[in-house]
Amino acid sequence: MKELRARRVGINDSFWSPRLEVNAEKAIFHQWRQLEATLCIDNFRIAAGEKNGFREGFFFSDSDAYKWLDAASRIYALQADPELASLMDSLIALLGRAQMEDGYLFTFNQIHFPNQRWINLQIEHELYCHGHFIEAGVSHYEATGRRDLLDLCLKSADLLVHDFLNASNDKTCGHEEIEIALIRLYRVTDKEEYLALARQFVERRGRIPFFPLHFWRQFRRYHERKLFVKEQRTSYIAEHPEYASFHLPGDNYTRQVRFSRARRYFNEFLGFYAQQHAPIRRQTAPVGHSVRFGYLETALAMILRERPEGALLSTLEQAWARMVTRRMYITGGLGAAPEIEGFGGDYDLDPEYAYAETCASIASLLWNWEMAMITKKAQYSDLFEWQLYNATNVGMGSHGDTYLYNNPLSVQQGVTRKEWYVVPCCPSNLSRTFADLGKYIYSFDEENLWIHQFVRSETTIQMGVPVKIQIESEFPWNGKVKIYIKPENRKEFKIHIRIPSWNLSNQPEEQTTASGYDPRQAKYETINGTYSPEGEYLEFNFDMSIRLRRAHPKVNGHAGKTALTRGPLVYGLESVDNADVNIFTAQLDPSSLRDEFVPDLLSGCVIIHGKTTDNKPLKFIPYFLWANRGASQMTVWVNVAS
Ligand SMILES: [Zn+2]
């Protein structure tokens, strides 16, 4: 199965095009200004010896600059904006000056600990940062054909090959990402060492002898280094008192469970937190930090695409099934345990404590796309759609300049969109994902065409003869889809259309998942035909009726409650629309539901009207649109009168 570069697909969609425009014209520039304001870019100027100042931000903050460059490159690939190009060029030149002669680039060590490197791989994200650097280089090369950034990245990659190929099992990063980067680099360079190193990095997981002891040593060193940096900061402020007023933006608000620190240590020291608890072929359940988990699974699936292996595929399929049936929120959100930013146990899905970081659902999108490509099963594109419209989309505000980091499904207070966070990993991750949307709609080989997503778009693919394809759709509001096929010459082939799991005919009779959403009900409808240059339309009408999804009785926090969905969207009650009712205790009369498209609400959306059992109106909006109108309360799960 082959995939298309995003720029080969023209998107002209009433839902997505405005969002992509906000992404390209607002979000990416807002993010740049925030990176400058929070001194993330200055760290490279200090490392390059061009500026005096104190290095600010976490040890992994370099990755935010790289991820911005990655996103900017993908946006630039769609539309060559000169202002964006000049920002990218200045950053690339700066990275070149900050990078050490041998390819090493990690401002935390370069500034604070110039003679130390690779000494704290489990905690300090050094390889993770190099990974995002390399990914930016690949994206920039793919977007522009230019090699300036790619060449800097090759220097780094070659340093990693020199220092880590055939090294011991402890030489692997606590936060996966470098693996994905090396595989992407392998795909553009064909250099086998990069793939080999990516494979070794994942194969080393779960094989560090006496892991708790190993982790303890790194943990202690990490705290010593942290203390040292803190002291440096104090003496810097003593010399530069005007600097004392500088503060990074705040953390995201997360409701914490009891004993959260003890739980975190337990998880970290036993290796679960960073998927170091078992070798990869025994990791059949999603555990630990959910972004790391998603990047690990993505890397494994990418490796499988290069080198098929049944045992590893079966492990991935088991982990995926466990995730969707027992450890995923109805929104597709991942991570129920805020203390580890990761997975809890089976059915441990409290809506209010949910972490469900935006990056975790993005990581899952990457993984699901790879799985769709390997297995040709519709369930992966189905989950992709669900997580894209809900758990991912919710992360960026309507105007592209505010973000959610964690995404609970029930909010009493404290969670609002913010312009920036002390850990701003999600904004640029969203931007690079949205820019790549075109890649995820179609795939093909000589005899087959797959339609994964129903985004209004057109492309021409090479199936022996050029075949023009157009999708007409008004997703996610309307289920009617028209697909136009026009080969240059007469051609026989199969078209596989994803019939969504949420389509009425696919509904299971019993509750099969914790959340009530089951992507395994999706299937491809295969149409075998001979298509002629006159062109031909295929028409579908998916059922977007309002559906009531019950939480599994074993689920904490909302057992017996119900969530409303319509098509691929999850809905919720936001207090701003429901001032006269207590949204957490209201009893919905299920016979009262009806939908309505409201053109002037939140850029136009279908809302769901309902009534409580005592006849008060309820107004549900798509979950991804909540928190765009100031501080408010929200709940996805509601009480339904039986
Ligand atoms: Zn994030």
CSV table of N, CA and C and ligand atoms in Angstrom, one decimal, residues 357 359 405 425-426, ligand 1:
chain,number,residue,atom,x,y,z
A,357,GLU,N,-3.8,13.8,27.2
A,357,GLU,CA,-3.0,14.9,26.6
A,357,GLU,C,-3.2,14.9,25.1
A,359,CYS,N,-1.1,15.5,22.7
A,359,CYS,CA,-0.1,14.8,22.1
A,359,CYS,C,-0.3,13.3,22.1
A,405,TYR,N,-4.0,21.4,26.9
A,405,TYR,CA,-2.9,20.5,27.1
A,405,TYR,C,-3.5,19.1,27.5
A,425,CYS,N,4.3,21.3,24.4
A,425,CYS,CA,4.6,20.3,23.4
A,425,CYS,C,3.4,20.1,22.4
A,426,CYS,N,2.2,20.4,22.9
A,426,CYS,CA,1.0,20.1,22.0
A,426,CYS,C,0.8,21.1,20.8
B,1,ZN,ZN,1.7,17.6,24.4
